[in-house]
Amino acid sequence: MATPIVLSDAYVVAKRNIIKIKRVPDLLVFTTLSPIMFVLLFAYVFGGAIAVPGGADPSAYREFLMAGIFAQTVIFGATITGAGLAEDIKKGIIDRFRSLPMAPSAVLTGRTLSDVVNNVLVLVVMSLTGLLVGWGIHSSVAEAALGFLLLLVFAYAISWVMAWLGMLVPSVEVFNNATFIVIFPLTFVANTFVPLDTLPAPLQTFAEWNPVSAVTQASRELFGNIPPQVPAPDSWPLQHAELYTLIWAGIFLLVFIPLANLQYRRSASR
């Protein structure tokens, strides 16, 4: 009976966070505005200076770009989990949750699930933006759906890392600064915006094993955004991008779900 109770309580917490998006639409607006700006900047300002496999056609870079923008967007979107929890702790809302007859794990489960909904909305907006600048899906409906699902699974796993970190730091401001310092280089030292062969050798090796590169590569393959004449990657993570992405997602979930729940109990008891 414990599992149905947890799921029921998690649904209530998730609903609370989704209603917050409705009542504070600025959250969704600013979450989508930044990646839209990245799309426009890279597509029209930097795109002409970046050579990618696929030829001189300007749309070639836009096809290359969108999977990287998707990956970066859902990873940054996962930080909403940590920021929300840091704010709830600071305002004493977590203490109010503790006073209610609800499963403790439901707070984190509901929080992370609500941010999946947020990421779905963001991906819809980003897909429409991509279509406007010349991006397209050249695979089957099933493969495209799997590509979006893989992005959401990876983002969900990252959200548990952010949940743990959000309860570890003393304030929302510290959380935002800490995550930006880590996530920003991780999403740029990868194949998100430029081909890996343009990077210096040490950075190229790091980027090949960077899970952000794997989820980006997997998305490109599933969306059909890799020209057929492009040779297969040399490194194992990019040759098996879907599997490597799922391995990292599994590691994040196995490690940080227990850590986040432990930190929740510690934070709530302060």
XYZ file of N, CA, C and O in Angstrom, residues 72-173:
408
model
N 20.932 21.166 -24.232
C 21.264 22.236 -23.292
C 20.023 22.746 -22.562
O 20.048 22.974 -21.353
N 18.916 22.870 -23.289
C 17.695 23.425 -22.710
C 17.128 22.528 -21.618
O 16.758 23.004 -20.532
N 17.039 21.216 -21.868
C 16.440 20.333 -20.860
C 17.358 20.188 -19.648
O 16.871 19.994 -18.525
N 18.668 20.293 -19.858
C 19.584 20.211 -18.716
C 19.436 21.448 -17.844
O 19.334 21.352 -16.609
N 19.408 22.624 -18.463
C 19.170 23.834 -17.678
C 17.763 23.821 -17.083
O 17.534 24.337 -15.988
N 16.800 23.229 -17.796
C 15.449 23.124 -17.265
C 15.387 22.282 -16.011
O 14.537 22.514 -15.128
N 16.288 21.302 -15.911
C 16.321 20.447 -14.721
C 16.743 21.212 -13.474
O 16.454 20.787 -12.347
N 17.404 22.354 -13.651
C 17.827 23.136 -12.478
C 16.651 23.769 -11.752
O 16.788 24.192 -10.602
N 15.482 23.821 -12.409
C 14.299 24.374 -11.742
C 13.963 23.556 -10.498
O 13.482 24.089 -9.488
N 14.225 22.254 -10.561
C 13.984 21.393 -9.398
C 14.766 21.877 -8.189
O 14.205 22.078 -7.102
N 16.066 22.057 -8.364
C 16.909 22.472 -7.250
C 16.581 23.865 -6.760
O 16.540 24.116 -5.548
N 16.345 24.786 -7.695
C 16.017 26.158 -7.303
C 14.700 26.196 -6.526
O 14.567 26.919 -5.529
N 13.717 25.405 -6.977
C 12.431 25.369 -6.293
C 12.540 24.819 -4.883
O 11.919 25.340 -3.944
N 13.352 23.759 -4.738
C 13.516 23.178 -3.400
C 14.281 24.119 -2.473
O 13.956 24.234 -1.288
N 15.311 24.781 -3.017
C 16.057 25.741 -2.202
C 15.142 26.866 -1.725
O 15.220 27.306 -0.570
N 14.246 27.314 -2.607
C 13.302 28.364 -2.233
C 12.291 27.856 -1.205
O 11.956 28.566 -0.247
N 11.801 26.626 -1.371
C 10.831 26.062 -0.425
C 11.436 25.907 0.971
O 10.758 26.132 1.982
N 12.704 25.512 1.023
C 13.369 25.372 2.328
C 13.521 26.740 2.981
O 13.257 26.918 4.183
N 13.942 27.717 2.179
C 14.167 29.066 2.713
C 12.876 29.684 3.242
O 12.875 30.374 4.260
N 11.744 29.420 2.564
C 10.459 30.008 2.962
C 9.729 29.175 4.014
O 8.655 29.571 4.472
N 10.274 28.021 4.360
C 9.644 27.189 5.372
C 8.531 26.298 4.852
O 7.810 25.674 5.638
N 8.382 26.205 3.526
C 7.312 25.373 2.966
C 7.585 23.898 3.216
O 6.650 23.109 3.432
N 8.858 23.511 3.206
C 9.205 22.118 3.489
C 8.751 21.734 4.894
O 8.266 20.623 5.131
N 8.895 22.655 5.846
C 8.425 22.382 7.204
C 6.912 22.185 7.233
O 6.387 21.364 8.004
N 6.185 22.903 6.387
C 4.735 22.731 6.307
C 4.404 21.357 5.727
O 3.448 20.701 6.173
N 5.178 20.923 4.738
C 4.963 19.585 4.180
C 5.159 18.516 5.245
O 4.428 17.518 5.284
N 6.147 18.729 6.114
C 6.430 17.744 7.155
C 5.271 17.609 8.129
O 5.067 16.545 8.727
N 4.520 18.676 8.293
C 3.397 18.640 9.241
C 2.158 17.961 8.667
O 1.200 17.704 9.401
N 2.201 17.656 7.354
C 1.048 17.040 6.702
C 1.191 15.517 6.703
O 2.316 14.991 6.690
N 0.070 14.790 6.691
C 0.134 13.322 6.640
C 0.434 12.845 5.220
O -0.441 12.370 4.497
N 1.696 12.967 4.813
C 2.086 12.595 3.461
C 3.436 11.896 3.494
O 4.217 12.060 4.440
N 3.698 11.107 2.473
C 4.973 10.387 2.387
C 6.106 11.380 2.131
O 6.000 12.217 1.230
N 7.196 11.325 2.898
C 8.295 12.274 2.697
C 8.881 12.234 1.293
O 9.215 13.276 0.719
N 9.005 11.045 0.717
C 9.596 10.935 -0.622
C 8.720 11.540 -1.708
O 9.194 11.819 -2.815
N 7.422 11.778 -1.393
C 6.512 12.338 -2.392
C 6.873 13.764 -2.755
O 6.596 14.218 -3.870
N 7.505 14.494 -1.842
C 7.859 15.889 -2.115
C 8.864 15.970 -3.262
O 8.688 16.735 -4.213
N 9.901 15.145 -3.197
C 10.919 15.163 -4.246
C 10.401 14.529 -5.532
O 10.677 15.015 -6.635
N 9.644 13.455 -5.406
C 9.102 12.798 -6.596
C 8.160 13.736 -7.352
O 8.234 13.866 -8.579
N 7.284 14.403 -6.612
C 6.364 15.345 -7.243
C 7.073 16.521 -7.864
O 6.714 16.978 -8.954
N 8.108 17.002 -7.189
C 8.881 18.133 -7.702
C 9.556 17.778 -9.024
O 9.505 18.535 -9.994
N 10.192 16.622 -9.085
C 10.901 16.226 -10.303
C 9.930 15.908 -11.445
O 10.209 16.216 -12.601
N 8.795 15.305 -11.117
C 7.812 14.987 -12.157
C 7.200 16.252 -12.749
O 6.939 16.318 -13.956
N 6.962 17.260 -11.930
C 6.390 18.505 -12.448
C 7.348 19.192 -13.409
O 6.921 19.841 -14.370
N 8.645 19.021 -13.182
C 9.607 19.645 -14.076
C 9.739 18.888 -15.393
O 10.205 19.448 -16.387
N 9.319 17.624 -15.411
C 9.215 16.922 -16.691
C 8.148 17.593 -17.558
O 8.337 17.791 -18.763
N 7.033 17.959 -16.934
C 5.974 18.659 -17.664
C 6.497 19.984 -18.211
O 6.240 20.353 -19.362
N 7.259 20.699 -17.393
C 7.848 21.963 -17.838
C 8.760 21.742 -19.038
O 8.726 22.510 -20.015
N 9.578 20.686 -18.980
C 10.488 20.399 -20.092
C 9.732 20.005 -21.357
O 10.173 20.313 -22.467
N 8.608 19.320 -21.206
C 7.793 18.972 -22.376
C 7.306 20.243 -23.068
O 7.391 20.381 -24.293
N 6.805 21.185 -22.274
C 6.329 22.445 -22.841
C 7.462 23.197 -23.534
O 7.283 23.758 -24.629
N 8.631 23.196 -22.914
C 9.783 23.891 -23.495
C 10.206 23.228 -24.809
O 10.515 23.907 -25.793
N 10.215 21.896 -24.842
C 10.598 21.190 -26.064
C 9.622 21.479 -27.208
O 10.031 21.574 -28.369
N 8.349 21.616 -26.883
C 7.364 21.962 -27.919
C 7.684 23.328 -28.516
O 7.716 23.511 -29.741
N 7.947 24.294 -27.631
C 8.276 25.650 -28.103
C 9.562 25.631 -28.920
O 9.656 26.269 -29.988
N 10.558 24.883 -28.438
C 11.843 24.829 -29.142
C 11.701 24.145 -30.498
O 12.331 24.546 -31.476
N 10.879 23.131 -30.588
C 10.670 22.436 -31.860
C 10.036 23.370 -32.880
O 10.442 23.393 -34.060
N 9.059 24.145 -32.442
C 8.423 25.106 -33.345
C 9.421 26.164 -33.804
O 9.434 26.561 -34.980
N 10.277 26.610 -32.880
C 11.312 27.580 -33.249
C 12.278 26.981 -34.258
O 12.671 27.632 -35.233
N 12.656 25.721 -34.026
C 13.556 25.045 -34.962
C 12.961 24.922 -36.348
O 13.648 25.127 -37.356
N 11.690 24.590 -36.409
C 11.024 24.485 -37.712
C 11.039 25.820 -38.445
O 11.195 25.879 -39.674
N 10.911 26.907 -37.702
C 10.902 28.241 -38.315
C 12.259 28.621 -38.904
O 12.318 29.359 -39.893
N 13.356 28.130 -38.305
C 14.685 28.497 -38.803
C 15.240 27.476 -39.799
O 16.372 27.610 -40.265
N 14.472 26.441 -40.111
C 14.910 25.512 -41.151
C 15.271 24.123 -40.693
O 15.710 23.294 -41.490
N 15.075 23.832 -39.415
C 15.334 22.476 -38.907
C 14.161 21.576 -39.263
O 13.027 22.036 -39.433
N 14.425 20.288 -39.400
C 13.361 19.342 -39.665
C 13.720 17.957 -39.175
O 14.894 17.640 -38.950
N 12.717 17.129 -38.967
C 12.913 15.735 -38.564
C 12.838 14.871 -39.817
O 11.872 14.952 -40.572
N 13.881 14.054 -40.036
C 13.961 13.242 -41.254
C 13.972 11.752 -40.936
O 14.592 10.958 -41.655
N 13.316 11.399 -39.864
C 13.227 9.991 -39.465
C 11.758 9.645 -39.258
O 10.871 10.462 -39.526
N 11.509 8.454 -38.751
C 10.134 8.022 -38.532
C 9.558 8.683 -37.282
O 10.292 9.237 -36.452
N 8.255 8.614 -37.144
C 7.587 9.165 -35.965
C 8.070 8.471 -34.698
O 8.316 9.114 -33.665
N 8.251 7.162 -34.767
C 8.707 6.403 -33.599
C 10.114 6.822 -33.180
O 10.399 6.995 -31.986
N 11.010 7.004 -34.157
C 12.378 7.412 -33.837
C 12.410 8.817 -33.264
O 13.146 9.095 -32.309
N 11.614 9.713 -33.833
C 11.557 11.077 -33.311
C 11.018 11.089 -31.887
O 11.544 11.790 -31.013
N 9.967 10.312 -31.635
C 9.401 10.224 -30.288
C 10.442 9.681 -29.310
O 10.545 10.151 -28.164
N 11.216 8.697 -29.757
C 12.260 8.138 -28.901
C 13.338 9.179 -28.611
O 13.876 9.229 -27.503
N 13.639 10.024 -29.602
C 14.618 11.082 -29.390
C 14.173 12.053 -28.312
O 14.950 12.409 -27.408
N 12.902 12.485 -28.376
C 12.386 13.392 -27.346
C 12.316 12.691 -25.990
O 12.606 13.299 -24.952
N 11.931 11.416 -25.992
C 11.848 10.664 -24.740
C 13.223 10.536 -24.088
O 13.354 10.674 -22.865
N 14.243 10.299 -24.892
C 15.597 10.170 -24.358
C 16.048 11.483 -23.715
O 16.673 11.484 -22.644
N 15.720 12.608 -24.343
C 16.043 13.911 -23.762
C 15.350 14.091 -22.414
O 15.962 14.567 -21.449
N 14.083 13.689 -22.329
C 13.332 13.857 -21.091
C 13.839 12.927 -19.987
O 13.897 13.320 -18.817
N 14.197 11.699 -20.354
C 14.741 10.758 -19.364
C 16.049 11.285 -18.795
O 16.280 11.256 -17.570
N 16.923 11.779 -19.671
C 18.207 12.316 -19.213
C 17.988 13.535 -18.324
O 18.624 13.670 -17.276
N 17.065 14.420 -18.723
C 16.777 15.608 -17.919
C 16.192 15.219 -16.564
O 16.507 15.839 -15.537
N 15.331 14.184 -16.545
C 14.743 13.730 -15.279
C 15.834 13.225 -14.330
O 15.799 13.514 -13.120
N 16.805 12.498 -14.878
C 17.908 12.019 -14.042
C 18.724 13.193 -13.503
O 19.102 13.210 -12.319
N 18.980 14.193 -14.347
C 19.725 15.371 -13.904
C 18.951 16.121 -12.821
O 19.537 16.694 -11.898
N 17.614 16.107 -12.903
C 16.811 16.841 -11.921
C 17.017 16.298 -10.507
O 16.911 17.055 -9.532
N 17.321 15.001 -10.376
C 17.593 14.453 -9.050
C 18.941 14.928 -8.519
O 19.106 15.128 -7.311
N 19.900 15.131 -9.417
C 21.175 15.735 -8.999
C 20.912 17.151 -8.487
O 21.441 17.572 -7.450
N 20.084 17.883 -9.234
C 19.772 19.260 -8.844
C 18.960 19.315 -7.554
O 19.102 20.248 -6.759
N 18.088 18.317 -7.348
C 17.318 18.268 -6.106
C 18.249 18.135 -4.906
O 18.090 18.832 -3.888
N 19.221 17.248 -5.029
C 20.191 17.063 -3.944
C 20.982 18.348 -3.698
O 21.132 18.795 -2.564
N 21.442 18.972 -4.793
C 22.254 20.185 -4.649
C 21.415 21.341 -4.117
O 21.894 22.142 -3.306
N 20.141 21.439 -4.554
C 19.288 22.525 -4.097
C 19.040 22.507 -2.607
O 18.836 23.558 -1.991
N 19.041 21.323 -2.014
C 18.851 21.220 -0.565
C 20.163 21.294 0.203
O 20.173 21.394 1.430
N 21.278 21.260 -0.543
C 22.592 21.282 0.088
C 23.097 22.707 0.299
O 23.785 22.991 1.277
N 22.753 23.612 -0.636
C 23.257 24.990 -0.590
C 22.349 25.853 0.281
O 21.180 25.512 0.497
N 22.851 26.989 0.763
C 22.062 27.794 1.710
C 21.004 28.691 1.080
O 20.130 29.187 1.789
N 21.074 28.948 -0.243
C 20.114 29.881 -0.833
C 19.958 29.609 -2.326
O 20.781 28.921 -2.943
N 18.896 30.182 -2.899
C 18.645 30.039 -4.335
C 19.758 30.699 -5.135
O 20.174 30.187 -6.187
N 20.254 31.834 -4.648
C 21.306 32.558 -5.369
C 22.571 31.718 -5.485
O 23.196 31.660 -6.552
